[in-house]
Amino acid sequence: MITKTVKNVTEACKGVKDGMTFMLGGFGLSGIPENAIAELVRLNVKDVTCISNNAGVDDFGLGLLLQKKQIKKMISSYVGENAEFERQMLSGELEVELIPQGTLAQRARAAQSGIPAFYTPAGYGTEVAEGKESREFNGKMHILEHAFKADFAFVKAWKGDTAGNLIFKGTARNFNPNMCGAANITVAEVEELVPAGSLDPNQIHIPGILVQRIFEGEKYEKRIEQRTVRKR
Amino acid sequence: MITKTVKNVTEACKGVKDGMTFMLGGFGLSGIPENAIAELVRLNVKDVTCISNNAGVDDFGLGLLLQKKQIKKMISSYVGENAEFERQMLSGELEVELIPQGTLAQRARAAQSGIPAFYTPAGYGTEVAEGKESREFNGKMHILEHAFKADFAFVKAWKGDTAGNLIFKGTARNFNPNMCGAANITVAEVEELVPAGSLDPNQIHIPGILVQRIFEGEKYEKRIEQRTVRKR
Amino acid sequence: MALTKEQIAQRIAKEVKDGYYVNLGIGIPTLVANFVRDDIEVEFQSENGILGMGPFPFEGEEDPDLINAGKQTITALPGASFFDSALSFSMIRGQHVDLTILGAMEVAQNGDIANWKIPGKMVKGMGGAMDLVASAENIIVAMMHTNRAGASKLLKQCSLPLTGVNCVKKIVTNLAVLEIKEDKFHLLERAPGVTVEEIKKATEGDLIIPTEVPEMSL
Amino acid sequence: MALTKEQIAQRIAKEVKDGYYVNLGIGIPTLVANFVRDDIEVEFQSENGILGMGPFPFEGEEDPDLINAGKQTITALPGASFFDSALSFSMIRGQHVDLTILGAMEVAQNGDIANWKIPGKMVKGMGGAMDLVASAENIIVAMMHTNRAGASKLLKQCSLPLTGVNCVKKIVTNLAVLEIKEDKFHLLERAPGVTVEEIKKATEGDLIIPTEVPEMSL
């Protein structure tokens, strides 16, 4: 098997540069690549474009990069819960491109799949469609959307093996599988790294061919954004 | 949970009519919906169009429908191993549309995904591209391909539950997951049907929402096409 | 009496049929789950990647790897499945989800909907709403009939940036149940004790009123 | 002496580098797996949905649910994974596979390849070949230099229906190793004992011959 393991997060982020475009998995704070984000903060890489469904909260997730003003542009579907984000956006320091969530997922999957462009009905007739080609299929209007291009994809899985195979857990899966192989280099961090051959090949969600570097994250806070419970 | 179980293959194939378009999973004879095919033979449904990567062999798989001259048109990527197929094709009784294998898979996935059309480089500059729109993306030529439309998709999984959730095994997976939800009605047959809740929700390959009817196949021959072995 | 938000959810729950896969938006739509009859089989889809979503977990059983689209901790029912975002929107875009219930800031009489952006205010984004409204065959909007300033939210034309065009089929407000057909609002039911006149006054768009407008039953 | 098919495979195996994911076509390409150095890490992908393909199974251990693209029974190595056809071609189309080795009936000096159809004969189909040649950055063609009638298969222009355009970069035949650059065949190596003159005679397309043409080592 081809080995994808790197020693640690520092080695995993090698080659990261100012001005690059990153894709980051996660929905809210669930399934975000915590260790890679911490390293990007430490590296203080600047002027980056981040493709990520959300932008974290003030003091966690991508909010940490926002605090240090490392992000030039966010491409997201929903950026709700972040005061510093709002400040930077309203002051014009931060460029924000809002796109439909399904389009975000599909543009990632298209990049992974070598599909340069596809048609989707989402956003037709709205400002999302402005400047985009529109076209009728089966009596319904669609707009042309393109595959993402990115330098690095940072994803987080539950388990992984040394060959780069990944298994996700619960709804922490979200965009992570779709971003694997959608950038030049895919960096996967996992809660548990096992030797190749330990995972059932039928249960692997993402084969190692779509992952260039894999490491076991040092620690996971896995913060909960909205703790909702019911009485027993 | 919404229950998708039907009593047997007869109930599963209810509504099948002459002139319809079917999608069928399988690669060679591996992972083909054996029980549904047997029922289609018994029903003697005529003039059907079959979207399937291959056409079976003379006396198994789709070869059984060919023998009874039930198929009007095949849409496949490779139709090698079938003398009756060859006879019908050369005599003009059978219409054959050959398309690249990756395009076949992606047209199925597009139908599943509500993506009406997408661009792919496969077949550009060849007769596959004739009559199709071509377009340059990133300095490379691509052709426009459309989602399939079909009345029924017949797929075969390893395990399934009463909610229609499916798990596939080995390379018998192939086109089966991509065809789920890609036709008006998806009929899944499984080797083992278990109660909803028995499968790990992380390991389900296809959620039941993409399956309308599910049943446990009465028997599986699972014929091997090329038995290749090595000495101990 | 105008309906409470709970009652709007309760009325919408009656639109949920046996065998439906349902996507619920944030706000009033989320409440619908509480009122669905328990003798029918319904599965809730959340676009972040779960089908068969269950109630909130018991205290102490919250799992950060198990949330809904509102980022709330949830549970998975027996028979549930998890999947990635691309497959989740394949379910939505591919019209495998039977019913979408979501809120709105404005609905126009041609079915246009605006629910994601107010110019001049902080824009949080459309999330999955544009995919949902562009694809769903069956969309019910749950909202108050008028905004806080008392202005109608059922308009001839939306004034806010659109989320989708010609897509809303049914609206349940605190005052009425309405259907959109042939570019007009059609009054189907009124809230208990609410008069047709009140509804007419609160509706800016063209309103077709049949001779009989039954009171809704909850 | 012209190479045997095994020797063509043996020579091509030297092009397989550490860390490569490789897709092997049917015929000579399949043999390449037997000659890859065992001190490097290579994974074989089969487009029907396996990465980490192993050798044929021991007698009695054949599994109908575990075959390669040639429909032969195979095994899976530790660390292997199974996936559906759409994801398999995502790997191919998305250029995640590092090397594609396949046979051909004709190759033109501009990199065009024909390997799926002979007019007037039974056409079996292109299978995954069109996706492979359209997407792979690194394609090696394994074939005999001439056909059974003795005619060159390295042409100015393909006469048969094309599988792909401008895609072949390297060719290994029973006579030579050639590269395609600037719409010409460039002779890189000759088979042991084969003369440049013999290669020239067997090549219909434009052939660039450097002053030194080393004999290939196997």
mmCIF file of N, CA and C in Angstrom, chain A residues 25-34 54 60 156-158 168-174 176 191 219-229, chain B residues 202, chain C residues 48-50 56-76 82:
data_model
loop_
_atom_site.group_PDB
_atom_site.id
_atom_site.type_symbol
_atom_site.label_atom_id
_atom_site.label_comp_id
_atom_site.label_asym_id
_atom_site.label_seq_id
_atom_site.Cartn_x
_atom_site.Cartn_y
_atom_site.Cartn_z
ATOM 1 N N GLY A 25 -13.595 21.116 5.451
ATOM 2 C CA GLY A 25 -14.799 20.369 5.778
ATOM 3 C C GLY A 25 -15.421 20.851 7.071
ATOM 4 N N GLY A 26 -16.611 20.343 7.349
ATOM 5 C CA GLY A 26 -17.302 20.702 8.575
ATOM 6 C C GLY A 26 -18.628 21.380 8.307
ATOM 7 N N PHE A 27 -19.545 21.199 9.239
ATOM 8 C CA PHE A 27 -20.849 21.885 9.198
ATOM 9 C C PHE A 27 -21.009 22.511 10.576
ATOM 10 N N GLY A 28 -21.084 23.832 10.629
ATOM 11 C CA GLY A 28 -20.991 24.484 11.933
ATOM 12 C C GLY A 28 -19.635 24.110 12.506
ATOM 13 N N LEU A 29 -19.632 23.652 13.737
ATOM 14 C CA LEU A 29 -18.373 23.239 14.352
ATOM 15 C C LEU A 29 -18.210 21.714 14.327
ATOM 16 N N SER A 30 -19.132 21.043 13.648
ATOM 17 C CA SER A 30 -19.117 19.585 13.635
ATOM 18 C C SER A 30 -18.294 19.060 12.466
ATOM 19 N N GLY A 31 -17.294 18.247 12.794
ATOM 20 C CA GLY A 31 -16.466 17.661 11.745
ATOM 21 C C GLY A 31 -15.473 18.619 11.135
ATOM 22 N N ILE A 32 -15.096 19.665 11.853
ATOM 23 C CA ILE A 32 -14.094 20.597 11.306
ATOM 24 C C ILE A 32 -12.688 20.059 11.591
ATOM 25 N N PRO A 33 -11.731 20.373 10.713
ATOM 26 C CA PRO A 33 -10.348 19.933 10.910
ATOM 27 C C PRO A 33 -9.651 20.804 11.958
ATOM 28 N N GLU A 34 -9.935 20.531 13.210
ATOM 29 C CA GLU A 34 -9.471 21.387 14.317
ATOM 30 C C GLU A 34 -7.963 21.574 14.340
ATOM 31 N N ASN A 54 -19.426 27.055 6.567
ATOM 32 C CA ASN A 54 -19.632 28.078 7.591
ATOM 33 C C ASN A 54 -18.299 28.705 7.964
ATOM 34 N N PHE A 60 -13.646 29.856 17.819
ATOM 35 C CA PHE A 60 -13.380 28.471 17.437
ATOM 36 C C PHE A 60 -13.634 28.278 15.946
ATOM 37 N N LYS A 156 -11.597 16.311 8.038
ATOM 38 C CA LYS A 156 -11.495 15.600 9.297
ATOM 39 C C LYS A 156 -12.372 14.347 9.232
ATOM 40 N N ALA A 157 -11.762 13.204 9.557
ATOM 41 C CA ALA A 157 -12.518 11.951 9.583
ATOM 42 C C ALA A 157 -12.448 11.355 10.979
ATOM 43 N N TRP A 158 -13.239 10.315 11.176
ATOM 44 C CA TRP A 158 -13.260 9.636 12.469
ATOM 45 C C TRP A 158 -12.067 8.688 12.549
ATOM 46 N N PHE A 168 -15.981 8.210 8.218
ATOM 47 C CA PHE A 168 -16.544 9.345 8.949
ATOM 48 C C PHE A 168 -17.611 8.865 9.921
ATOM 49 N N LYS A 169 -17.965 9.761 10.849
ATOM 50 C CA LYS A 169 -18.952 9.375 11.861
ATOM 51 C C LYS A 169 -20.094 10.383 11.933
ATOM 52 N N GLY A 170 -21.309 9.867 11.972
ATOM 53 C CA GLY A 170 -22.494 10.695 12.149
ATOM 54 C C GLY A 170 -22.577 11.832 11.148
ATOM 55 N N THR A 171 -23.128 12.946 11.600
ATOM 56 C CA THR A 171 -23.241 14.102 10.714
ATOM 57 C C THR A 171 -21.959 14.927 10.681
ATOM 58 N N ALA A 172 -20.914 14.423 11.339
ATOM 59 C CA ALA A 172 -19.599 15.056 11.181
ATOM 60 C C ALA A 172 -19.014 14.725 9.814
ATOM 61 N N ARG A 173 -19.707 13.884 9.053
ATOM 62 C CA ARG A 173 -19.255 13.547 7.699
ATOM 63 C C ARG A 173 -19.378 14.786 6.804
ATOM 64 N N ASN A 174 -20.578 15.289 6.685
ATOM 65 C CA ASN A 174 -20.946 16.475 5.879
ATOM 66 C C ASN A 174 -20.103 16.712 4.621
ATOM 67 N N ASN A 176 -16.863 16.841 4.287
ATOM 68 C CA ASN A 176 -15.516 16.282 4.299
ATOM 69 C C ASN A 176 -15.247 15.303 3.151
ATOM 70 N N GLU A 191 -9.354 11.030 14.131
ATOM 71 C CA GLU A 191 -9.304 10.821 15.580
ATOM 72 C C GLU A 191 -8.494 9.578 15.905
ATOM 73 N N LYS A 219 -5.426 16.533 19.613
ATOM 74 C CA LYS A 219 -6.574 16.517 20.507
ATOM 75 C C LYS A 219 -7.786 17.097 19.785
ATOM 76 N N TYR A 220 -8.952 16.684 20.195
ATOM 77 C CA TYR A 220 -10.193 17.192 19.609
ATOM 78 C C TYR A 220 -11.094 17.753 20.690
ATOM 79 N N GLU A 221 -11.409 19.026 20.545
ATOM 80 C CA GLU A 221 -12.325 19.637 21.500
ATOM 81 C C GLU A 221 -13.767 19.283 21.133
ATOM 82 N N LYS A 222 -14.039 19.240 19.823
ATOM 83 C CA LYS A 222 -15.389 18.913 19.326
ATOM 84 C C LYS A 222 -16.464 19.706 20.073
ATOM 85 N N ARG A 223 -16.361 21.011 19.943
ATOM 86 C CA ARG A 223 -17.280 21.871 20.662
ATOM 87 C C ARG A 223 -18.698 21.777 20.105
ATOM 88 N N ILE A 224 -19.674 21.830 20.981
ATOM 89 C CA ILE A 224 -21.082 21.801 20.568
ATOM 90 C C ILE A 224 -21.605 23.231 20.484
ATOM 91 N N GLU A 225 -22.244 23.544 19.343
ATOM 92 C CA GLU A 225 -22.687 24.915 19.118
ATOM 93 C C GLU A 225 -24.029 25.189 19.805
ATOM 94 N N GLN A 226 -24.974 24.281 19.639
ATOM 95 C CA GLN A 226 -26.312 24.439 20.213
ATOM 96 C C GLN A 226 -26.639 23.178 21.001
ATOM 97 N N ARG A 227 -26.395 23.233 22.290
ATOM 98 C CA ARG A 227 -26.675 22.058 23.100
ATOM 99 C C ARG A 227 -28.171 21.997 23.396
ATOM 100 N N THR A 228 -28.866 21.126 22.704
ATOM 101 C CA THR A 228 -30.309 20.991 22.929
ATOM 102 C C THR A 228 -30.567 19.592 23.475
ATOM 103 N N VAL A 229 -31.341 19.540 24.553
ATOM 104 C CA VAL A 229 -31.626 18.252 25.197
ATOM 105 C C VAL A 229 -33.106 18.160 25.538
ATOM 106 N N ASN B 202 -23.791 4.528 9.952
ATOM 107 C CA ASN B 202 -22.575 5.036 9.317
ATOM 108 C C ASN B 202 -22.146 4.194 8.129
ATOM 109 N N ASN C 48 -27.606 18.506 6.548
ATOM 110 C CA ASN C 48 -26.212 18.276 6.913
ATOM 111 C C ASN C 48 -25.854 16.798 6.946
ATOM 112 N N GLY C 49 -26.828 15.927 6.624
ATOM 113 C CA GLY C 49 -26.460 14.541 6.382
ATOM 114 C C GLY C 49 -27.082 13.464 7.237
ATOM 115 N N ILE C 50 -28.360 13.610 7.562
ATOM 116 C CA ILE C 50 -29.044 12.528 8.278
ATOM 117 C C ILE C 50 -30.463 12.366 7.772
ATOM 118 N N PHE C 56 -34.364 15.586 20.410
ATOM 119 C CA PHE C 56 -33.152 15.991 21.125
ATOM 120 C C PHE C 56 -32.715 14.851 22.039
ATOM 121 N N PRO C 57 -31.413 14.762 22.297
ATOM 122 C CA PRO C 57 -30.924 13.697 23.183
ATOM 123 C C PRO C 57 -31.272 14.003 24.646
ATOM 124 N N PHE C 58 -31.246 12.958 25.469
ATOM 125 C CA PHE C 58 -31.372 13.171 26.905
ATOM 126 C C PHE C 58 -30.121 13.880 27.398
ATOM 127 N N GLU C 59 -30.293 14.647 28.451
ATOM 128 C CA GLU C 59 -29.152 15.376 28.996
ATOM 129 C C GLU C 59 -27.994 14.422 29.267
ATOM 130 N N GLY C 60 -26.806 14.824 28.863
ATOM 131 C CA GLY C 60 -25.637 13.989 29.069
ATOM 132 C C GLY C 60 -25.354 13.064 27.899
ATOM 133 N N GLU C 61 -26.306 12.979 26.961
ATOM 134 C CA GLU C 61 -26.103 12.093 25.804
ATOM 135 C C GLU C 61 -25.871 12.873 24.518
ATOM 136 N N GLU C 62 -25.580 14.159 24.618
ATOM 137 C CA GLU C 62 -25.327 14.965 23.434
ATOM 138 C C GLU C 62 -24.049 14.478 22.753
ATOM 139 N N ASP C 63 -24.102 14.423 21.432
ATOM 140 C CA ASP C 63 -22.960 13.963 20.640
ATOM 141 C C ASP C 63 -22.581 15.068 19.652
ATOM 142 N N PRO C 64 -21.367 15.615 19.754
ATOM 143 C CA PRO C 64 -20.970 16.692 18.824
ATOM 144 C C PRO C 64 -20.957 16.231 17.367
ATOM 145 N N ASP C 65 -20.923 14.918 17.145
ATOM 146 C CA ASP C 65 -20.941 14.384 15.783
ATOM 147 C C ASP C 65 -22.359 14.086 15.305
ATOM 148 N N LEU C 66 -23.344 14.607 16.020
ATOM 149 C CA LEU C 66 -24.731 14.306 15.653
ATOM 150 C C LEU C 66 -25.587 15.548 15.879
ATOM 151 N N ILE C 67 -25.656 16.364 14.823
ATOM 152 C CA ILE C 67 -26.413 17.619 14.917
ATOM 153 C C ILE C 67 -27.353 17.746 13.717
ATOM 154 N N ASN C 68 -28.283 18.711 13.814
ATOM 155 C CA ASN C 68 -29.156 18.983 12.665
ATOM 156 C C ASN C 68 -28.676 20.258 11.958
ATOM 157 N N ALA C 69 -29.423 20.659 10.930
ATOM 158 C CA ALA C 69 -28.986 21.810 10.131
ATOM 159 C C ALA C 69 -28.981 23.104 10.936
ATOM 160 N N GLY C 70 -29.702 23.121 12.073
ATOM 161 C CA GLY C 70 -29.670 24.282 12.959
ATOM 162 C C GLY C 70 -28.542 24.191 13.968
ATOM 163 N N LYS C 71 -27.666 23.193 13.789
ATOM 164 C CA LYS C 71 -26.505 22.947 14.667
ATOM 165 C C LYS C 71 -26.906 22.519 16.073
ATOM 166 N N GLN C 72 -28.158 22.058 16.220
ATOM 167 C CA GLN C 72 -28.620 21.552 17.511
ATOM 168 C C GLN C 72 -28.267 20.082 17.640
ATOM 169 N N THR C 73 -27.960 19.663 18.852
ATOM 170 C CA THR C 73 -27.730 18.242 19.082
ATOM 171 C C THR C 73 -29.044 17.475 18.919
ATOM 172 N N ILE C 74 -28.966 16.337 18.258
ATOM 173 C CA ILE C 74 -30.160 15.526 17.980
ATOM 174 C C ILE C 74 -29.843 14.055 18.243
ATOM 175 N N THR C 75 -30.809 13.207 17.915
ATOM 176 C CA THR C 75 -30.571 11.762 17.956
ATOM 177 C C THR C 75 -30.948 11.169 16.601
ATOM 178 N N ALA C 76 -30.529 9.918 16.410
ATOM 179 C CA ALA C 76 -30.891 9.194 15.188
ATOM 180 C C ALA C 76 -31.842 8.067 15.567
ATOM 181 N N PHE C 82 -26.574 8.063 7.754
ATOM 182 C CA PHE C 82 -25.760 9.276 7.619
ATOM 183 C C PHE C 82 -25.157 9.294 6.222
#
